[in-house]
Short mmCIF file of C-alpha atoms and ligand atoms in Angstrom, two decimals:
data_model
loop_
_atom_site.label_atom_id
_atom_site.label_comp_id
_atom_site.label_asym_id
_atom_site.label_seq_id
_atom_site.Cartn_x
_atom_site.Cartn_y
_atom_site.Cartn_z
CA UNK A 74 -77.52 -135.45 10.61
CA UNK A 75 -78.38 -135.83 7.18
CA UNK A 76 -81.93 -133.92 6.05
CA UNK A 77 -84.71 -134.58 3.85
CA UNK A 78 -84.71 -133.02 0.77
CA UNK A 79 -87.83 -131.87 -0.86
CA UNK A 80 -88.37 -131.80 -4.61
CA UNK A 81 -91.92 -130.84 -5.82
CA UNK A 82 -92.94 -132.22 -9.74
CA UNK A 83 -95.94 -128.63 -10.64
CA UNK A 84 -97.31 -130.02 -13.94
CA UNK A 85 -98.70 -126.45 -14.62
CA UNK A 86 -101.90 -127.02 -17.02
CA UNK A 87 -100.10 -130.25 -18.34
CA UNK A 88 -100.88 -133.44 -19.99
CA UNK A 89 -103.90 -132.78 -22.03
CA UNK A 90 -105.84 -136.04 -21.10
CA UNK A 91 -106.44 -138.12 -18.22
CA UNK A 92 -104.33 -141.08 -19.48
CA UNK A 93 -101.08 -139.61 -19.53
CA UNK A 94 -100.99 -138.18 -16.24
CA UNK A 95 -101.49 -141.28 -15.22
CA UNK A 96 -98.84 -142.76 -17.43
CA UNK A 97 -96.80 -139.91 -16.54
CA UNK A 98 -97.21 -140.68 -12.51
CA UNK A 99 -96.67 -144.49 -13.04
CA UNK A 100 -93.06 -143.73 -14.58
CA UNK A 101 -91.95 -141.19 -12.01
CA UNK A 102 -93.03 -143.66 -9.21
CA UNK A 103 -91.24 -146.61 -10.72
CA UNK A 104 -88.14 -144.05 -11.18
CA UNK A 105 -88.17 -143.37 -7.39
CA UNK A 106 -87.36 -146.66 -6.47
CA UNK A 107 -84.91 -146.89 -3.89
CA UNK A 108 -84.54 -142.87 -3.42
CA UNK A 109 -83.80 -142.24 -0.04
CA UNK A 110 -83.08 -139.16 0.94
CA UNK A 111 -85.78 -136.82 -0.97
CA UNK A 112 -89.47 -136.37 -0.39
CA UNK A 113 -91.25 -136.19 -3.67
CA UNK A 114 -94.08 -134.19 -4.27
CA UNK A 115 -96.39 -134.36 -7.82
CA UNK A 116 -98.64 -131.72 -8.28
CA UNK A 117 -101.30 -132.74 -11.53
CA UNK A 118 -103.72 -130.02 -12.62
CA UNK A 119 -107.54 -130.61 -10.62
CA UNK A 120 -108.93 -133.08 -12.55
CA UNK A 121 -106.22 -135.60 -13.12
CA UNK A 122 -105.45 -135.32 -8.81
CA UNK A 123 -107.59 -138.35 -8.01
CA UNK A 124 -106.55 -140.55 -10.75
CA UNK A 125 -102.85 -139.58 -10.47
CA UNK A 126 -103.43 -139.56 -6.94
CA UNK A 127 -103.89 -143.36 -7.31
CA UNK A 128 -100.90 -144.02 -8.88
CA UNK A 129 -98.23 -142.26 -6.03
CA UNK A 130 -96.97 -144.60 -3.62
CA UNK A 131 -93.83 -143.05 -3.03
CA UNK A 132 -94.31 -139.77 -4.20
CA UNK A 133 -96.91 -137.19 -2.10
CA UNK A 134 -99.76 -135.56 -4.02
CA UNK A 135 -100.08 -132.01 -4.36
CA UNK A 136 -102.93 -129.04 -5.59
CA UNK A 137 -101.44 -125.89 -7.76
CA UNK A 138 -103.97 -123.53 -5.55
CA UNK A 139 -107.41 -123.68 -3.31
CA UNK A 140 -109.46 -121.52 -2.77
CA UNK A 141 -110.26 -120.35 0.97
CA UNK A 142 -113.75 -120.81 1.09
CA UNK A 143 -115.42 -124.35 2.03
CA UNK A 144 -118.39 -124.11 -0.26
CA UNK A 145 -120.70 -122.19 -2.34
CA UNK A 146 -121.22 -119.61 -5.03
CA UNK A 147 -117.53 -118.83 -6.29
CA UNK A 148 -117.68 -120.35 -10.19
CA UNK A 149 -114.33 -121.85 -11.26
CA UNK A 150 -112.90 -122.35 -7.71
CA UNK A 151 -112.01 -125.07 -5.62
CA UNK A 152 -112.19 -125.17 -1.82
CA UNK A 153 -109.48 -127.03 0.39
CA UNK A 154 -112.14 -128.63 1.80
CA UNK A 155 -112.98 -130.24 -2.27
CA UNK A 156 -109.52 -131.22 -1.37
CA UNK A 157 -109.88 -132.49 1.70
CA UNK A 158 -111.55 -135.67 0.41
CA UNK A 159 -108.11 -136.42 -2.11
CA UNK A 160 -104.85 -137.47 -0.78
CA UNK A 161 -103.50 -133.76 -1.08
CA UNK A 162 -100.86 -133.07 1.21
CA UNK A 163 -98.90 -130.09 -0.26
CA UNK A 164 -100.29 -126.73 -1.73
CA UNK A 165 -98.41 -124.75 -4.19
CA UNK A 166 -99.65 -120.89 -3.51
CA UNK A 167 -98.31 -117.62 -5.06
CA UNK A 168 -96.91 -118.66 -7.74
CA UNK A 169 -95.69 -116.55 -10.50
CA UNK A 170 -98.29 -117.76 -13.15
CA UNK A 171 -100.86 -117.00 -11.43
CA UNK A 172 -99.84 -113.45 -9.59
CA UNK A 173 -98.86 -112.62 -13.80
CA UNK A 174 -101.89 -113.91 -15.59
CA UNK A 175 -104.76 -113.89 -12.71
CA UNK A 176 -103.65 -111.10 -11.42
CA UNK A 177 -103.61 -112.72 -7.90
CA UNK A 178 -102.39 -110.45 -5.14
CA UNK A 179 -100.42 -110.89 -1.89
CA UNK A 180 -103.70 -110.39 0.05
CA UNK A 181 -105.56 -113.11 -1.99
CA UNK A 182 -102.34 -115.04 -1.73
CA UNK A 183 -102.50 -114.50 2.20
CA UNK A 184 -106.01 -116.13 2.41
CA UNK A 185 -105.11 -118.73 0.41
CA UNK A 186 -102.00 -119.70 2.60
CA UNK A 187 -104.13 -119.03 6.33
CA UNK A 188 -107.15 -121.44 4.72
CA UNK A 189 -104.50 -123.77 3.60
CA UNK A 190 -103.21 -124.16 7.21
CA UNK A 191 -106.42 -124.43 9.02
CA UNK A 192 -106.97 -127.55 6.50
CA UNK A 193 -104.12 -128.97 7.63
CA UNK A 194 -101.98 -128.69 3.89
CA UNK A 195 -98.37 -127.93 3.51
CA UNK A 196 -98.73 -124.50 2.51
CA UNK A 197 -95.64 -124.32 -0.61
CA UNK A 198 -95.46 -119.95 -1.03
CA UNK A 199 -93.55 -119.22 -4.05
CA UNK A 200 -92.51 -116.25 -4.21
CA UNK A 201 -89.31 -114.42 -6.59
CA UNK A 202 -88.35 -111.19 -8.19
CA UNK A 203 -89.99 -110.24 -12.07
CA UNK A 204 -86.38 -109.57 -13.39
CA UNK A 205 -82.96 -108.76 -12.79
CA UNK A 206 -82.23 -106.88 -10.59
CA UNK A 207 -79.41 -105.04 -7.69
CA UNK A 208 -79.39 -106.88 -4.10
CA UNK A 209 -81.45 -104.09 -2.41
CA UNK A 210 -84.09 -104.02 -5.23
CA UNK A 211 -84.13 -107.59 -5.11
CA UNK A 212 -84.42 -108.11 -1.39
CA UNK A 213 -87.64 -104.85 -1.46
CA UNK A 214 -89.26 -107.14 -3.87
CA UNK A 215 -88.55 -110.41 -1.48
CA UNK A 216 -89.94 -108.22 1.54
CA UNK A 217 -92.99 -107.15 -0.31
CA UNK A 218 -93.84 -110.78 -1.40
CA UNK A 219 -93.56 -112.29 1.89
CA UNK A 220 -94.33 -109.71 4.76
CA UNK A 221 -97.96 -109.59 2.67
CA UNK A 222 -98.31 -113.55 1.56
CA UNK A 223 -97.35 -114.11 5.39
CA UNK A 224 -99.11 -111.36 7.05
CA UNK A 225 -100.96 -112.86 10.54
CA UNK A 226 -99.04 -115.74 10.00
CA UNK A 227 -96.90 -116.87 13.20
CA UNK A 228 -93.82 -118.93 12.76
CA UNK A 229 -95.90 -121.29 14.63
CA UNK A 230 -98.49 -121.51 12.03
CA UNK A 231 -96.34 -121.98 9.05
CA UNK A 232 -94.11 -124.18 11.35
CA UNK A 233 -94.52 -126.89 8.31
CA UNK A 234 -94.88 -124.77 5.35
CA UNK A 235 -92.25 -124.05 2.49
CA UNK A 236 -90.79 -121.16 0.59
CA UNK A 237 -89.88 -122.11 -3.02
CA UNK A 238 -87.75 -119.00 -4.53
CA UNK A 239 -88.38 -118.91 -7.81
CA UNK A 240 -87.05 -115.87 -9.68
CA UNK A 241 -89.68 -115.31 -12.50
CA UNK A 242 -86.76 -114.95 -15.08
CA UNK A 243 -85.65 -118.34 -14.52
CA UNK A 244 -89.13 -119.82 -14.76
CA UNK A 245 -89.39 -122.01 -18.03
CA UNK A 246 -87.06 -119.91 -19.78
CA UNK A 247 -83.98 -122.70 -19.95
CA UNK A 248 -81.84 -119.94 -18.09
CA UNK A 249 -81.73 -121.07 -14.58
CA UNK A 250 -80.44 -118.79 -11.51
CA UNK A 251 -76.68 -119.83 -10.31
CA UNK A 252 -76.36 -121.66 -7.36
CA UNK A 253 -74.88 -118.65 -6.20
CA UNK A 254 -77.52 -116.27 -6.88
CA UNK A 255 -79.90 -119.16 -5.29
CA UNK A 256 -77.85 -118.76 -1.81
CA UNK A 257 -78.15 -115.13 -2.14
CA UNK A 258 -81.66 -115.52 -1.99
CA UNK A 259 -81.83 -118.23 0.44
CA UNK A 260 -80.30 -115.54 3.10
CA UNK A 261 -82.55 -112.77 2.37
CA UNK A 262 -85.32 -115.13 2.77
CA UNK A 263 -84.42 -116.13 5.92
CA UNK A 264 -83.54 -112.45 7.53
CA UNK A 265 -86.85 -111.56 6.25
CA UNK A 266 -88.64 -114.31 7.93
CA UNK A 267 -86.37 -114.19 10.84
CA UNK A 268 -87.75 -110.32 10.76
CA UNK A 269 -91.31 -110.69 10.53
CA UNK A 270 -91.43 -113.72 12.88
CA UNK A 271 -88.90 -111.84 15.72
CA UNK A 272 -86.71 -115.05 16.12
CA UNK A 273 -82.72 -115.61 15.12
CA UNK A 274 -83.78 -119.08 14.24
CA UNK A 275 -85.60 -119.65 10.66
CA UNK A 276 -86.09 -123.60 9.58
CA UNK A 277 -88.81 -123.03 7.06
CA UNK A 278 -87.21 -124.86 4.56
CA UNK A 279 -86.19 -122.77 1.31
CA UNK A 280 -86.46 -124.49 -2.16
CA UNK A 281 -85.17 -123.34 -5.48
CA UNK A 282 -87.22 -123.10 -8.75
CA UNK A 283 -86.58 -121.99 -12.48
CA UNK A 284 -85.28 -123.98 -15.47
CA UNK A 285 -83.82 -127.03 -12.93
CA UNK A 286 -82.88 -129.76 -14.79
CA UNK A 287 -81.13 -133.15 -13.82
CA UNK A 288 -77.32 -131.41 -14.95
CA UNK A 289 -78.04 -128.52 -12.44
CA UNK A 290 -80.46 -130.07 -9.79
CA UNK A 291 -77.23 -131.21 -7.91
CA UNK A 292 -75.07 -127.74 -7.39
CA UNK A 293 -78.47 -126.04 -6.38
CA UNK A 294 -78.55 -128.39 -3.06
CA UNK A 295 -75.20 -128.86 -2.47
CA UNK A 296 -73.88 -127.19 0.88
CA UNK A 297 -71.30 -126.03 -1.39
CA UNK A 298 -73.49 -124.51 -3.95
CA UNK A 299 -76.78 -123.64 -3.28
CA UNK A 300 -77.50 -124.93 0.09
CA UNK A 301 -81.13 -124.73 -0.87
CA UNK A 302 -83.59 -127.86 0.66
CA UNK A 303 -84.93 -128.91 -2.44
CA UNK A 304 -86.44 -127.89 -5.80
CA UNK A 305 -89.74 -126.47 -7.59
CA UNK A 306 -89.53 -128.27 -11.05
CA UNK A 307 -92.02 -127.37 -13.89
CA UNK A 308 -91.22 -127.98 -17.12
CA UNK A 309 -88.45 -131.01 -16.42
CA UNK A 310 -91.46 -132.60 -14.53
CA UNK A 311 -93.32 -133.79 -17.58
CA UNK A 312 -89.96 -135.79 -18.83
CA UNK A 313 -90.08 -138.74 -16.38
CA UNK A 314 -86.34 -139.50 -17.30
CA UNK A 315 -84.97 -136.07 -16.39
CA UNK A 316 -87.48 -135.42 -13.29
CA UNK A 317 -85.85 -138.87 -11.97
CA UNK A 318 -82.36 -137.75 -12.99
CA UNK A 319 -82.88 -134.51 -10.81
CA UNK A 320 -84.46 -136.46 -7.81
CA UNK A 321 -81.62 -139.16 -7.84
CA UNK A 322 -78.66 -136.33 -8.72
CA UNK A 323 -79.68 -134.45 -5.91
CA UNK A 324 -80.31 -137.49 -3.33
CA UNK A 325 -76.41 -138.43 -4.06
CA UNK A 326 -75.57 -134.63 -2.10
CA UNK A 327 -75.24 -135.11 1.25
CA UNK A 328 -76.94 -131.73 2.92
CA UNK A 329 -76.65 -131.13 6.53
C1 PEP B 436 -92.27 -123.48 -12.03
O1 PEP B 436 -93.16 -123.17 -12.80
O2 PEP B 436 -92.49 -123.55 -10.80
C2 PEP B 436 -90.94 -123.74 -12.59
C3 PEP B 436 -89.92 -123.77 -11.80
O3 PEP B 436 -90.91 -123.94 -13.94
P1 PEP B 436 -89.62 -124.41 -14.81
O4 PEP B 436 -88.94 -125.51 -14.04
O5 PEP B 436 -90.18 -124.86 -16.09
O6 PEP B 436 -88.74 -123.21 -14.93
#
């Protein structure tokens, strides 16, 4: 049986004005024409989700973060219930950007994922180690990141959620992981979640994220590469020529 593959567009704090996200969503969803295979997700910064929103057909709409409140006094935030009343399906939570430069911590991050359940999101956790590093240092850092992100979270609960490994040296830095170092990490992820959740069978699926482009998207899902289930693009995603050439690479590989 062939499966889905998931590839997820985070625009980061990008365009700069309402009219090119638009633009911007128009060309990706006339790009996915006739894709088969993979689920896309577009994730535009808060105020371009509506209008953006509008223009997906094909492609799923997704928020960069929420906030787990409903409503009231907490300036600058947005609720999932704001969110609620868009077509957001997907969450992006814990990313690196925002653990490096909000200072966001694996308990905030674990609110943020519980409150994104209860609404009824796909919870996407990223999660990824700040540098090089030796397996065991690697797989600590891995352990940290997810037994706290996922703590009081049952396998149950995240039943539909996503882990997108994104190593934070890879992230918009043109140096992308190897497929094989993506695989390495695709195992420890799933022995730690096969840990924490006390089962032998993990099928959260595992994307991979940092400096994909349409020339690499393909080894990172192959069964023979990667064996990831799909990618976290940033920067690629504001070029709608190379976003469609990774989407349409990787729906060519057939993953079992
Ligand atoms: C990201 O920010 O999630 C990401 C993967 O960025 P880039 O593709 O630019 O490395």
């Amino acid at each position: 049986m062939t499966k889905k593959l998931l590839v997820i567009a985070n625009w980061k704090m990008n365009p700069d004005s309402p009219g090119r996200a638009v633009r911007l969503a128009k060309e990706v969803e006339k790009g996915l024409r006739g894709v088969k295979n993979v689920s896309v997700v577009i994730a535009p910064p808060y105020p371009f989700l509506e209008s953006a929103g509008r223009a997906l057909k094909r492609a799923k709409l997704g928020a960069q973060d929420l906030f787990w409140q409903n409503v009231g006094p907490y300036t600058g935030e947005v609720s999932w219930r704001q969110l609620k009343h868009l077509k957001v399906k997907y969450v992006i939570l814990g990313h690196s950007e925002r653990r490096i430069h909000l200072g966001e911590t694996d308990q905030v991050i674990n609110k943020k994922i519980k409150a994104a359940i209860k609404a009824g999101f796909i919870p996407v956790l990223a999660v990824g180690e700040q540098k090089r590093m030796s397996n065991k240092k690697m797989h600590r850092a891995l352990l940290r990141q997810l037994s706290g992100d996922l703590a009081g979270v049952s396998a149950r609960a995240f039943r539909k959620g996503v882990i997108a490994y994104e190593p934070v040296w890879a992230i918009g830095t043109g140096l992308s992981a190897t497929p094989r170092h993506a695989k390495k990490a695709l195992g420890m992820i799933k022995e730690i979640l096969a840990g924490l959740w006390k089962t032998k069978k993990v099928s959260t699926p595992v994307l991979y994220g940092g400096s994909v482009k349409a020339g690499n998207a393909a080894a990172f899902v192959s069964t023979k590469g990667g064996a990831m289930q799909g990618m976290l693009v940033g920067g690629a995603s504001l070029k709608p020529k190379e976003f469609i050439g990774i989407v349409r690479n990787s729906s060519s590989i057939n993953v079992k």
